[in-house]
Coordinates of C-alpha atoms in Angstrom, one line a residue:
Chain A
X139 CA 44.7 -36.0 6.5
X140 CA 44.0 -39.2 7.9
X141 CA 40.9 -40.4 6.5
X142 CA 39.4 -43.8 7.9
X143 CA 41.7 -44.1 11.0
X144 CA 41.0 -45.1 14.3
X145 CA 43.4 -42.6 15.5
X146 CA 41.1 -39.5 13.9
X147 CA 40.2 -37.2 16.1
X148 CA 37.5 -35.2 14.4
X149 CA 36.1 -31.6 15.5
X150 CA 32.7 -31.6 16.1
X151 CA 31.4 -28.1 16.3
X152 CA 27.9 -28.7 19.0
X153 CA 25.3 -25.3 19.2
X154 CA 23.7 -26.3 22.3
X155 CA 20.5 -24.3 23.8
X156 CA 21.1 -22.7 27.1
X157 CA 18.4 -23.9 29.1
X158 CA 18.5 -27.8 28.8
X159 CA 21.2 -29.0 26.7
X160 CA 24.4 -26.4 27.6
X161 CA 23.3 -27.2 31.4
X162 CA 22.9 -30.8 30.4
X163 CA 27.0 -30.7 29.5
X164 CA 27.5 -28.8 32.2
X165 CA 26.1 -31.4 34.8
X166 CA 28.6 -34.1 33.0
X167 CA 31.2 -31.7 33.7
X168 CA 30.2 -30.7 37.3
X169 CA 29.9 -34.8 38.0
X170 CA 32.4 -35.6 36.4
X171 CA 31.4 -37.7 33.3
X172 CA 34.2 -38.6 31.0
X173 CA 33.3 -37.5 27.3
X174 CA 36.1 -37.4 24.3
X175 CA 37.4 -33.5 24.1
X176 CA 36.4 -33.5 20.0
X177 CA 32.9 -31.1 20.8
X178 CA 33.0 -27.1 20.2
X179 CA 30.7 -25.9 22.1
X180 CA 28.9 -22.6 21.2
X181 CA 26.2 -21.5 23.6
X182 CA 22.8 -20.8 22.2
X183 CA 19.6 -19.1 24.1
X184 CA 17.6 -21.4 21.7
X185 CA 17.7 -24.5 19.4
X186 CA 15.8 -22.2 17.4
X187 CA 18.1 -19.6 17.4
X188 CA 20.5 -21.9 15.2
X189 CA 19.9 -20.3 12.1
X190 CA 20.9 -23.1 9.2
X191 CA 23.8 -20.6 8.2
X192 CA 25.6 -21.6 11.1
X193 CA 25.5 -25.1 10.4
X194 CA 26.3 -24.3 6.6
X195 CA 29.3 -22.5 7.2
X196 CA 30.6 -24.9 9.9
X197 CA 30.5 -28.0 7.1
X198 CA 31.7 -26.2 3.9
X199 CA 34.5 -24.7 6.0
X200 CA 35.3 -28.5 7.0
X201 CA 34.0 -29.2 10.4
X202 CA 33.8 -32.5 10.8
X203 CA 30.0 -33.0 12.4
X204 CA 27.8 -30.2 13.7
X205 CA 25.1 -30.9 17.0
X206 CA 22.4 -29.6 17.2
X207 CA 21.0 -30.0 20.6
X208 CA 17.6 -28.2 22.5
X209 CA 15.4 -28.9 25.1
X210 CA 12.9 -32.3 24.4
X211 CA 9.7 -31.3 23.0
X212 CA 6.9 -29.5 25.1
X213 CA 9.8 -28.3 27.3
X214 CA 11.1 -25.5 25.3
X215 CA 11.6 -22.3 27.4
X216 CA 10.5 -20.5 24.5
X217 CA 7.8 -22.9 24.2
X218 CA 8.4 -23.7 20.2
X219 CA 11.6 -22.8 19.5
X220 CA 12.6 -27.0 19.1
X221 CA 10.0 -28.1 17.3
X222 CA 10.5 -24.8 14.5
X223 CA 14.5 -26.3 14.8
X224 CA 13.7 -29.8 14.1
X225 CA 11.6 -28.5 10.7
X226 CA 14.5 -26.4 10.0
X227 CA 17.1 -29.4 10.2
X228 CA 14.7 -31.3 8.2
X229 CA 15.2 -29.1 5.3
X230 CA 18.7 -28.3 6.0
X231 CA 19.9 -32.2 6.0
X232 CA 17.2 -32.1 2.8
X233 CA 19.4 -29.4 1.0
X234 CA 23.0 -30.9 1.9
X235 CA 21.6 -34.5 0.8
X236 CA 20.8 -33.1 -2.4
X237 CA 23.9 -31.3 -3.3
X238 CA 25.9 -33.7 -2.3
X239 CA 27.5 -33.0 0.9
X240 CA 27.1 -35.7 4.0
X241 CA 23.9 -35.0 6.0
X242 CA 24.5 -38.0 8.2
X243 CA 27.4 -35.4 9.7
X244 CA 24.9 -33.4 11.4
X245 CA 23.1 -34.4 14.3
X246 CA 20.2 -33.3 15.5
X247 CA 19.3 -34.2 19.7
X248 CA 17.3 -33.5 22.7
X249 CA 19.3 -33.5 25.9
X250 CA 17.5 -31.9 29.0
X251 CA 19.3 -29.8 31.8
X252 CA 19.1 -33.0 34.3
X253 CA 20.6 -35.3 31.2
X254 CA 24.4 -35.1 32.3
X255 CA 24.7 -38.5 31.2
X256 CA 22.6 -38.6 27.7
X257 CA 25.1 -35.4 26.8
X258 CA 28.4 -37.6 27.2
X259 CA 26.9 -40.6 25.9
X260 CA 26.0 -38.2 23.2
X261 CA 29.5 -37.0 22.7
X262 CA 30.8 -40.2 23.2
X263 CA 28.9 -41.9 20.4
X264 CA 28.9 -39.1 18.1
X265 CA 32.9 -39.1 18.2
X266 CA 33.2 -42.7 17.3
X267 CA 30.4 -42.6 14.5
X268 CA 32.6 -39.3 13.1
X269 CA 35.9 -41.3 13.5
X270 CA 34.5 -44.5 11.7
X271 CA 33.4 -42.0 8.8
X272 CA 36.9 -40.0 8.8
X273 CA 37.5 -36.1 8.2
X274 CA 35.6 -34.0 6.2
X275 CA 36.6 -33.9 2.6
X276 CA 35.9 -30.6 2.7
X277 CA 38.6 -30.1 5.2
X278 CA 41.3 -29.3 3.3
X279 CA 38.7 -27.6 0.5
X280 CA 39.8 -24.4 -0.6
X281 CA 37.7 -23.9 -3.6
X282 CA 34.6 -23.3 -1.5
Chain B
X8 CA -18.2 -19.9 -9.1
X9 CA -16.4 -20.2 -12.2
X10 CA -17.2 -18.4 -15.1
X11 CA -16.3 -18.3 -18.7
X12 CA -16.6 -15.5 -21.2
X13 CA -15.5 -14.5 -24.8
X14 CA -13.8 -11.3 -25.4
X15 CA -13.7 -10.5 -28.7
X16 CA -10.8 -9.7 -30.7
X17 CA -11.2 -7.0 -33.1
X18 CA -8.7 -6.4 -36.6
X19 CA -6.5 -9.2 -35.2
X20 CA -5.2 -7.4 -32.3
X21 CA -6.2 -9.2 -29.1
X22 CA -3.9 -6.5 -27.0
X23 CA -6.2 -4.4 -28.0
X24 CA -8.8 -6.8 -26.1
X25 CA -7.2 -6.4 -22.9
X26 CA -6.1 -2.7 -23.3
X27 CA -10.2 -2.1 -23.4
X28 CA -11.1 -4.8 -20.6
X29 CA -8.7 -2.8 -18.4
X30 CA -9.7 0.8 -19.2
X31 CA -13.4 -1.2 -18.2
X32 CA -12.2 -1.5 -14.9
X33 CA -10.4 1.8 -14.3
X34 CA -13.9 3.1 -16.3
X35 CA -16.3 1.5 -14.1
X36 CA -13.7 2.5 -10.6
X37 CA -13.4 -1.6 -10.1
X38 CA -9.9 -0.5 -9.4
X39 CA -8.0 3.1 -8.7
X40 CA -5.2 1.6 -10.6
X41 CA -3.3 -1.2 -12.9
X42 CA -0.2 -2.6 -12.8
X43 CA 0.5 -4.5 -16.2
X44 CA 3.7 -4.4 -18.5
X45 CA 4.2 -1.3 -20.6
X46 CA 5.9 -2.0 -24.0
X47 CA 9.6 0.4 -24.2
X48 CA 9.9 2.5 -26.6
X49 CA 12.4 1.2 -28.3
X50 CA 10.2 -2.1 -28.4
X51 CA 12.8 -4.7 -27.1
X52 CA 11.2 -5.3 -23.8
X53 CA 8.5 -4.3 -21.4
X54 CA 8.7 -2.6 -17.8
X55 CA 6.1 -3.1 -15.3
X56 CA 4.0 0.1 -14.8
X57 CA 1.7 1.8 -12.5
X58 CA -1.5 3.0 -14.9
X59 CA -4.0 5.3 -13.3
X60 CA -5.0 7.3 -16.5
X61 CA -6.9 5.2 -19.3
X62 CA -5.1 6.8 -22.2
X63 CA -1.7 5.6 -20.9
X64 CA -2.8 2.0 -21.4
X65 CA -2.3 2.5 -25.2
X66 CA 1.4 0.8 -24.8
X67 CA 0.2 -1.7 -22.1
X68 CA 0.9 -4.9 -23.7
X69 CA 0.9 -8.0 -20.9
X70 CA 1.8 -10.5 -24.4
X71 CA 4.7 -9.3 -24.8
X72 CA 7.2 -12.5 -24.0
X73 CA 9.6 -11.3 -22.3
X74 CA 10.1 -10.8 -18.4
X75 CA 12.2 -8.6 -17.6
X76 CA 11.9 -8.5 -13.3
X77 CA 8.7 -9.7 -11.6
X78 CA 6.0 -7.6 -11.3
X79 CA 5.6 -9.4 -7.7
X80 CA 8.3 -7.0 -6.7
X81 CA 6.4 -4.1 -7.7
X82 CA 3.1 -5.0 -6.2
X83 CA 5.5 -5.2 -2.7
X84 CA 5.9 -1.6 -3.2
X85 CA 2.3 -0.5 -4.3
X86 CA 0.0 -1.9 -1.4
X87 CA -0.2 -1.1 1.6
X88 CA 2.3 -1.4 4.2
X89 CA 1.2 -3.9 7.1
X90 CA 0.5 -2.3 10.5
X91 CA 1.1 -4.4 14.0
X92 CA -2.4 -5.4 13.1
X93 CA -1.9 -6.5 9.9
X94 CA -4.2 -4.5 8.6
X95 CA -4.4 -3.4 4.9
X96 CA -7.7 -3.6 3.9
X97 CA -8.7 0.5 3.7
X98 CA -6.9 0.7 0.8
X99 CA -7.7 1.6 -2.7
X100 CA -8.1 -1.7 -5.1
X101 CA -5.5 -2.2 -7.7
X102 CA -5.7 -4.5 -10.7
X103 CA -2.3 -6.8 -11.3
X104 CA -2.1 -8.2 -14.6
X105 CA 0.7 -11.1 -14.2
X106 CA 2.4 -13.5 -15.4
X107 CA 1.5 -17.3 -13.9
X108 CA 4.8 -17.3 -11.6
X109 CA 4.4 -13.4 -11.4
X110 CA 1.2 -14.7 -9.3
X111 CA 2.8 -17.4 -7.4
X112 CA 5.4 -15.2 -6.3
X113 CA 3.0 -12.6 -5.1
X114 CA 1.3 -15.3 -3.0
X115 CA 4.2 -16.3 -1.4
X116 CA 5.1 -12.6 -0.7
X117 CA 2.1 -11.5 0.6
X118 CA 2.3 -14.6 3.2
X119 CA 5.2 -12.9 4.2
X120 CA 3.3 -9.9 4.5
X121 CA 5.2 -8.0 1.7
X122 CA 1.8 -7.8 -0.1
X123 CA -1.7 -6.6 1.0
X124 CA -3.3 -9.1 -1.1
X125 CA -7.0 -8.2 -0.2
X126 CA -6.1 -4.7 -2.0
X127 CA -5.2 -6.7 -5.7
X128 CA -7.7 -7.6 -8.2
X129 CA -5.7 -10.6 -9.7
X130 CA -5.5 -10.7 -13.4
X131 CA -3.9 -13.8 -14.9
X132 CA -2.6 -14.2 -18.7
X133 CA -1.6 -17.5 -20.1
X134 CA 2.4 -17.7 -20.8
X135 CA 4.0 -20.5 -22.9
X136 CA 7.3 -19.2 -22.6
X137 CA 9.0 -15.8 -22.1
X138 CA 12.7 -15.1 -24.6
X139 CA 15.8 -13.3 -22.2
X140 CA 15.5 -9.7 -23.3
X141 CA 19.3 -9.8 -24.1
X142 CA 17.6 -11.8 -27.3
X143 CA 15.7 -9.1 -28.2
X144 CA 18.6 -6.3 -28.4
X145 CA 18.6 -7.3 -32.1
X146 CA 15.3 -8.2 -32.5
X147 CA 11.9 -6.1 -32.3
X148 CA 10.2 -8.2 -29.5
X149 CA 6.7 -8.1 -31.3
X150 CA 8.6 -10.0 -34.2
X151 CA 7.4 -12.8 -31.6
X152 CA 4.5 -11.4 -30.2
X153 CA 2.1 -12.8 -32.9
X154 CA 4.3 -16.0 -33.3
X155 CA 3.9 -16.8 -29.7
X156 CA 0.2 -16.1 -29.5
X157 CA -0.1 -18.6 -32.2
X158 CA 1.7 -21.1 -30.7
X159 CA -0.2 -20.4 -27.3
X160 CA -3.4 -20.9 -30.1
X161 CA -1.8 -24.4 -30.8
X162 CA -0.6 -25.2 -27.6
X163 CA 2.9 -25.5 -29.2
X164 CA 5.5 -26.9 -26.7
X165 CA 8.5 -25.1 -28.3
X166 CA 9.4 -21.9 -29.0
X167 CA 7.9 -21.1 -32.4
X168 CA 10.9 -20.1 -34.3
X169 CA 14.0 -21.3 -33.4
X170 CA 14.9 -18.9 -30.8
X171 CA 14.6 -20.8 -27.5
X172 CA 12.2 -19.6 -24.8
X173 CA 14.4 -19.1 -21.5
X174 CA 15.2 -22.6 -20.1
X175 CA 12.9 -21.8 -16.6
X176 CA 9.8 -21.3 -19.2
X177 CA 10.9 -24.1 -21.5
X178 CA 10.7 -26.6 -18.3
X179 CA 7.6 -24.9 -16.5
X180 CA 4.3 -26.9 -15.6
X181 CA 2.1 -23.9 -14.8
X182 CA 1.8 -21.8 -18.2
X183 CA -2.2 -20.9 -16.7
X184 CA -2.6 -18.9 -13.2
X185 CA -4.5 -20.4 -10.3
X186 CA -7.4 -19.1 -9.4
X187 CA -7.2 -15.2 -10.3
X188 CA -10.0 -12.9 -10.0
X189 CA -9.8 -13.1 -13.8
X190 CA -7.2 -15.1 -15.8
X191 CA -7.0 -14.6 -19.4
X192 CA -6.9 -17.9 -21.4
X193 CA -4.7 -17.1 -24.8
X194 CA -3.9 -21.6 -24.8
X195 CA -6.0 -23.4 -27.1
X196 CA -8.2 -20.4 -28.5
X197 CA -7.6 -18.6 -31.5
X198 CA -6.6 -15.6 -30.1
X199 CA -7.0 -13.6 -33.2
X200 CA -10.8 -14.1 -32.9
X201 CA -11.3 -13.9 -29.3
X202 CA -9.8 -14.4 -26.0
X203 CA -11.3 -16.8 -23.2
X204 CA -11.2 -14.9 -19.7
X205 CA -12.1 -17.2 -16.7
X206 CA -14.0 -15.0 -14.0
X207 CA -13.9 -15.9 -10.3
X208 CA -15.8 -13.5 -9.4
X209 CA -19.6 -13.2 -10.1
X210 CA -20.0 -9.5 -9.7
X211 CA -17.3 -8.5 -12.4
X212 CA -19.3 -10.2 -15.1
X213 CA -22.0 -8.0 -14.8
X214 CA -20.3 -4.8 -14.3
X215 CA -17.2 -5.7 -16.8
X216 CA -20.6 -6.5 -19.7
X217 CA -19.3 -9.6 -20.5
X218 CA -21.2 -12.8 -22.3
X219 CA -20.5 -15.3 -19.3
X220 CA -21.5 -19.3 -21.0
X221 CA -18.4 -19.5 -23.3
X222 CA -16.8 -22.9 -24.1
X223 CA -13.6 -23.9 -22.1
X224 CA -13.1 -27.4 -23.3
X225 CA -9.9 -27.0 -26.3
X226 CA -8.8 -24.6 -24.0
X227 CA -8.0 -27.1 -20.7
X228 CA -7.5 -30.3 -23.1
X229 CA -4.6 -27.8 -25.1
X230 CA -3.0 -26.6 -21.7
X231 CA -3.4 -30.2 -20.3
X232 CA -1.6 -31.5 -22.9
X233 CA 1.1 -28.8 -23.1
X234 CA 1.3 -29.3 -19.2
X235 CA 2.1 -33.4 -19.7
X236 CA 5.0 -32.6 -22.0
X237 CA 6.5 -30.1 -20.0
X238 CA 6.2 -32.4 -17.1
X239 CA 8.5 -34.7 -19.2
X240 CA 11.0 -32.2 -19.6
X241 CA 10.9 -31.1 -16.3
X242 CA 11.4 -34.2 -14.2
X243 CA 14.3 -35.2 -16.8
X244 CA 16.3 -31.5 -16.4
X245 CA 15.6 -31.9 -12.6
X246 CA 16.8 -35.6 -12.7
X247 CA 20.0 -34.6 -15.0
X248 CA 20.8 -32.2 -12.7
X249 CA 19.9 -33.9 -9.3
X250 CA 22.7 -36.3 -10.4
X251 CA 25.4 -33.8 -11.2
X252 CA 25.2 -32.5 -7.7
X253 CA 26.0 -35.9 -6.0
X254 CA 29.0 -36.2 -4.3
X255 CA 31.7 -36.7 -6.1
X256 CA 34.1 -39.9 -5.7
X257 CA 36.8 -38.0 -3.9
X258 CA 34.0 -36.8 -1.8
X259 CA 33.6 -33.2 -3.6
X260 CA 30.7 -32.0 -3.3
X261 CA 28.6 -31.7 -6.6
X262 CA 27.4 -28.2 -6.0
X263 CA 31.0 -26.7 -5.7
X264 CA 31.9 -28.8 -8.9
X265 CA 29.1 -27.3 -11.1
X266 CA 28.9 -24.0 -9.7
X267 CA 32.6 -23.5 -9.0
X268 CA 32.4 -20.4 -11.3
X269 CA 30.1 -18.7 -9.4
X270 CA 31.4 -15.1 -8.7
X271 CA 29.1 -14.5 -6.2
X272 CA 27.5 -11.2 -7.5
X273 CA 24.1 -11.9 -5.7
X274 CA 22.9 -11.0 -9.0
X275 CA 20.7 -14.0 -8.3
X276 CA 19.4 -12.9 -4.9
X277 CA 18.9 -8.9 -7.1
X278 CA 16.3 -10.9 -9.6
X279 CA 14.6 -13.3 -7.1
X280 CA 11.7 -12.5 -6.3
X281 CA 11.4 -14.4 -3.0
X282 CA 14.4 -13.1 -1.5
X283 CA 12.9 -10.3 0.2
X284 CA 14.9 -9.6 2.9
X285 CA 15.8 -5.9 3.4
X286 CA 18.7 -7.2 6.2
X287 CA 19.7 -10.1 3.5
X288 CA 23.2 -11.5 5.7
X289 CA 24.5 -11.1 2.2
X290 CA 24.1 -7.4 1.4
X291 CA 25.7 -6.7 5.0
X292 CA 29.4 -6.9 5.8
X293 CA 29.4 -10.5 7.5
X294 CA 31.2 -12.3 4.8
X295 CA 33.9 -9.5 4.4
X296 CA 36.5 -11.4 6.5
X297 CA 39.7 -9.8 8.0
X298 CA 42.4 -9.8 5.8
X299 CA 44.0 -11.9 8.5
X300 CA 41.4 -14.9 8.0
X301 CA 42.1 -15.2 4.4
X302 CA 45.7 -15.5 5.5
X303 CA 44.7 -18.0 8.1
X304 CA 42.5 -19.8 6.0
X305 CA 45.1 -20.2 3.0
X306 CA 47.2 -21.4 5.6
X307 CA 45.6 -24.0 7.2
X308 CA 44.2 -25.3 3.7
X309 CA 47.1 -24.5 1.3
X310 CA 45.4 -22.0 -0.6
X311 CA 41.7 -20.2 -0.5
X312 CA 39.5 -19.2 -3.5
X313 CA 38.2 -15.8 -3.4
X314 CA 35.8 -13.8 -2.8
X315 CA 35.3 -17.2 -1.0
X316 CA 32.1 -18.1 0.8
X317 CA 30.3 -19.1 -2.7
X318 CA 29.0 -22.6 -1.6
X319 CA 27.8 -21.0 2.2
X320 CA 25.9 -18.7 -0.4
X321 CA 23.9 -20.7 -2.2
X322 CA 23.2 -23.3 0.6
X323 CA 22.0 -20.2 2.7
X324 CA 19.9 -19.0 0.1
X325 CA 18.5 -22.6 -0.7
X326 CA 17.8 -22.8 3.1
X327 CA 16.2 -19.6 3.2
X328 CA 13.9 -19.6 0.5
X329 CA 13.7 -22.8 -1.6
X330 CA 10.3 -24.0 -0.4
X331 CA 9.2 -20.7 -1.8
X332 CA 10.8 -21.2 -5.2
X333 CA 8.1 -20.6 -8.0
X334 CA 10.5 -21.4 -10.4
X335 CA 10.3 -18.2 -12.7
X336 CA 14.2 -18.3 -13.5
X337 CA 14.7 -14.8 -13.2
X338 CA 18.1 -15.7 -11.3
X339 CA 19.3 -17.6 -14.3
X340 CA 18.5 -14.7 -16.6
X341 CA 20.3 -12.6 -14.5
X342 CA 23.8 -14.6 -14.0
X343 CA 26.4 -13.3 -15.9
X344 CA 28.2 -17.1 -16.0
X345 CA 25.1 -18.1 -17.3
X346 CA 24.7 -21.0 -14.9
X347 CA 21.7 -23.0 -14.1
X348 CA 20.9 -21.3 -11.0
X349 CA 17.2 -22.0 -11.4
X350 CA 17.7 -25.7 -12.2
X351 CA 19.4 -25.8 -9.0
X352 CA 16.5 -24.1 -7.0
X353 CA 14.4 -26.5 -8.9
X354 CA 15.8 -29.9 -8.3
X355 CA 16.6 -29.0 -4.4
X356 CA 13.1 -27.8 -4.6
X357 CA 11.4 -30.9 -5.3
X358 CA 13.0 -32.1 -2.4
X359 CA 12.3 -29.9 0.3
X360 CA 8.5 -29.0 -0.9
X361 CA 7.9 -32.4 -1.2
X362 CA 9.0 -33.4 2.4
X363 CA 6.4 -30.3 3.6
X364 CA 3.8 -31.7 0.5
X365 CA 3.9 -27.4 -0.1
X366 CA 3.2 -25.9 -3.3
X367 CA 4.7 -22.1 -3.1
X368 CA 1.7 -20.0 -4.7
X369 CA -1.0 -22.4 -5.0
X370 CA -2.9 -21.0 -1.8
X371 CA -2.5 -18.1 0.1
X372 CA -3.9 -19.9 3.8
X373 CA -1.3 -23.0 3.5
X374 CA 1.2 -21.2 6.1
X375 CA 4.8 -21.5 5.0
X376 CA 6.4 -24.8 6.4
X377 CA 8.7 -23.2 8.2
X378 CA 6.2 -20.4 10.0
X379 CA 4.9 -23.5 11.5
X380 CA 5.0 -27.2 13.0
X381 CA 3.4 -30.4 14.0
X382 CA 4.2 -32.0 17.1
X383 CA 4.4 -35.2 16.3
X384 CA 6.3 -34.8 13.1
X385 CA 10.0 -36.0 12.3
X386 CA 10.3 -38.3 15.3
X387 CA 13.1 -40.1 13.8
X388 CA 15.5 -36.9 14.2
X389 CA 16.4 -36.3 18.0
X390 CA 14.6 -38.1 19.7
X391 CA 16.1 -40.9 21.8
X392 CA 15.5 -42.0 25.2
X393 CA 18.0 -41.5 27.7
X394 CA 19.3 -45.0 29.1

């Protein structure tokens, strides 16, 4: 492991919705944008659709950060399923505070389908803020 | 409209009391039927039961302390199934004579449209503590009956006689039920004399022939003062645990430290009576891996625990249904490591109700935080501007 190193390269596991933020990274793809290769993207129809579970077994299996990231609200194709996600975070980051895991490791944004930039300026910043914290200590966990 | 009424206790036996104040309402076809505990026969425990004939009522005995499974559960499988409409209300009437978490939990469950609540005629008895029926494979449980009563006469904090009440009851704020139909008040009245019921409903007083105009003050000054104890204990267990489950030094999680002997039996999730859900991710094959994962899992970390998956478990289950925790303990009862599972619930509990300021059970049109949303809420998270 190689805790608190600038050379770190942490895995950051990203659940992005379909309809803004997956074509958001797809537009900093398509034009090019240069973004660290540390994100995992799994494609979501919904930030809703990111049931907590996800995000729990991500961490305790030692990702080390987990993005969340939907449509901004009032634009949700589904028309709620952000703002039902953002109350959901709320008490997951609630739970993992309290039992002693690092919330601060999961992120929670809104990146639209026209924000190419916002998604690799998201990447960007969420890579070095990982880095500066170093790996997971439940990366190398086994008694989880 | 509020009203109080004596019941009076005759030869010292205030079951007796209730027995006839529920045979009154299966008399007078208030209800088709009631659901209160029935003592065993071998007289260690009680089992919730589904009385429609007045003569079987002779073993119904709601004082017994002990609590074996909720009777929220059972009242889940006597109403009415909920249509597309949710509709329920053609259905016959049926009284529920419960515990005060028995009636939080129904709340809660009938906001999740387990429960037609419109069909129940709430009954609510005063508890100041409920003994794990394992204690009472030894002993006759009505050994306690009458020193429990007592101490619910006194408004004793403890456990009357040496044997501890399960730790749930021994930490719980709410030993009187919120606004039943009828609650029966055993707390600061000398039970052997009379019983204090609390009537929310004008009607019944007339057709149940009860003396409404009784006096209610040493009953709420004893439960008020047993309350501001217990809230003592409380907030110190939930603090003592609280820090236990801080991350360790090395960065260890406190939850896998203290619960690291977890089997993961779901014994817990068996005994809850929030946790619903007939497709529970738990009780399907999802967390029965490949043999080749466990392989490439002790690989990459040196070495994995089995059955594995114990800390996804309980943060799951916390996610899932925490801000309905009622805090009965049941799931403590029922864990064969004897861990503090309820504690746990508890102390995250405080957390995550207090963000939604939701009180699972205390009123049935306060929609479940996360049926719903503001807005405007939680700014802070997400939301920045792109530059």
């Amino acid at each position: 492991m190689s805790n608190n190193n600038n050379s770190y390269e942490p895995r950051i596991i990203a659940f992005l919705c379909n309809w803004c933020s997956y074509t958001g990274a797809d537009l900093a793809g398509t034009s090019r944008m240069k973004y660290p290769p540390n994100v995992y993207i799994v494609r979501m129809m919904c930030s809703g659709a990111v049931d907590p579970v996800y995000v729990i077994k991500a961490m305790v299996e030692g990702a080390d950060a987990v993005l969340i990231a939907g449509c901004h609200p009032g634009d949700c194709h589904y028309q709620e399923g952000n703002y039902k996600a953002r109350r959901r975070m709320v008490l997951l980051k609630t739970i993992l505070e309290q039992t002693g895991f690092d919330p601060n490791r999961v992120w929670l944004r809104w990146i639209s389908a026209s924000e190419g930039k916002l998604f690799a300026d998201t990447i960007n910043e969420m890579t070095e803020a990982i880095r500066a914290r170093g790996a997971s200590p439940l990366q190398q966990e086994w008694r989880v | 409209m509020t009203i109080f009424a004596s019941l009076p206790v005759e030869n010292k036996e205030p079951v007796n009391a209730v027995r006839d104040l529920l045979a009154r309402l299966l008399d007078t076809e208030l209800v088709s039927a009631v659901l209160v505990a029935v003592e065993t026969q071998n007289g260690r425990s009680v089992q919730p039961s589904l009385i429609r004939d007045t003569a079987s009522l002779s073993r119904a005995n709601p004082f017994l302390p002990v609590m074996p499974i909720s009777a929220a559960r059972m009242a889940t499988f006597i109403t009415r199934r909920f249509d597309a409409r949710g509709n329920g209300a053609s259905a016959p009437r049926i009284a529920v004579v419960m515990r005060p978490c028995e009636l939080r939990a129904t709340v809660e469950l009938a906001k999740l449209q387990q429960i037609a609540y419109e069909q129940l005629l709430t009954i609510g008895i005063d508890c100041v503590g409920t003994f794990e029926v394992s204690d009472m494979q030894t002993e006759d449980a009505h050994v306690y009956l009458e020193k429990v009563l007592e101490a619910a006469n006194h408004g004793e904090v403890d456990s009357p006689n040496g044997l501890p009440y399960r730790h749930a009851c021994s930490i719980c704020t709410n030993p009187v039920a919120w606004q039943p139909d009828i609650a029966v008040h055993t707390i600061g009245v000398d039970n052997q004399q009379e019983i204090l019921l609390e009537v929310n409903e004008e009607s019944l007083v007339e057709k149940l022939e009860l003396q409404a105009g009784a006096d209610a003050t040493a009953h709420q000054t004893a439960v008020q003062r047993l309350i501001a104890v217990r809230q003592e204990r409380r907030d110190t267990a939930l603090d003592t645990m609280s820090e236990k489950l801080q991350m360790r030094d090395d960065g260890t999680p406190g939850l896998l430290v203290e619960f690291e002997d977890c089997q993961r039996c779901h014994n817990c999730t068996v005994a809850c009576p929030m946790c619903y859900c007939k497709t529970c991710l738990f009780r399907t094959n999802t967390f029965e891996h490949e043999p080749q994962y466990y392989m490439d899992v002790a690989e990459r970390k040196g070495a994995m625990r089995l059955p594995g998956d114990t800390l996804t478990f309980h943060l799951t289950r916390l996610a899932h249904m925490s801000l309905s925790c009622i805090g009965c303990g049941l799931c403590t009862s029922a864990c064969p490591a004897d861990l503090p599972v309820d504690t746990l619930f508890q102390t995250v509990a405080r957390q995550t109700q207090s963000i939604f300021d939701y009180v699972p059970g205390r009123n049935l049109d306060e929609l479940l935080p996360i049926a719903t949303f503001e807005t405007d809420e939680f700014q802070d998270l997400g939301e920045r501007v792109a530059t």
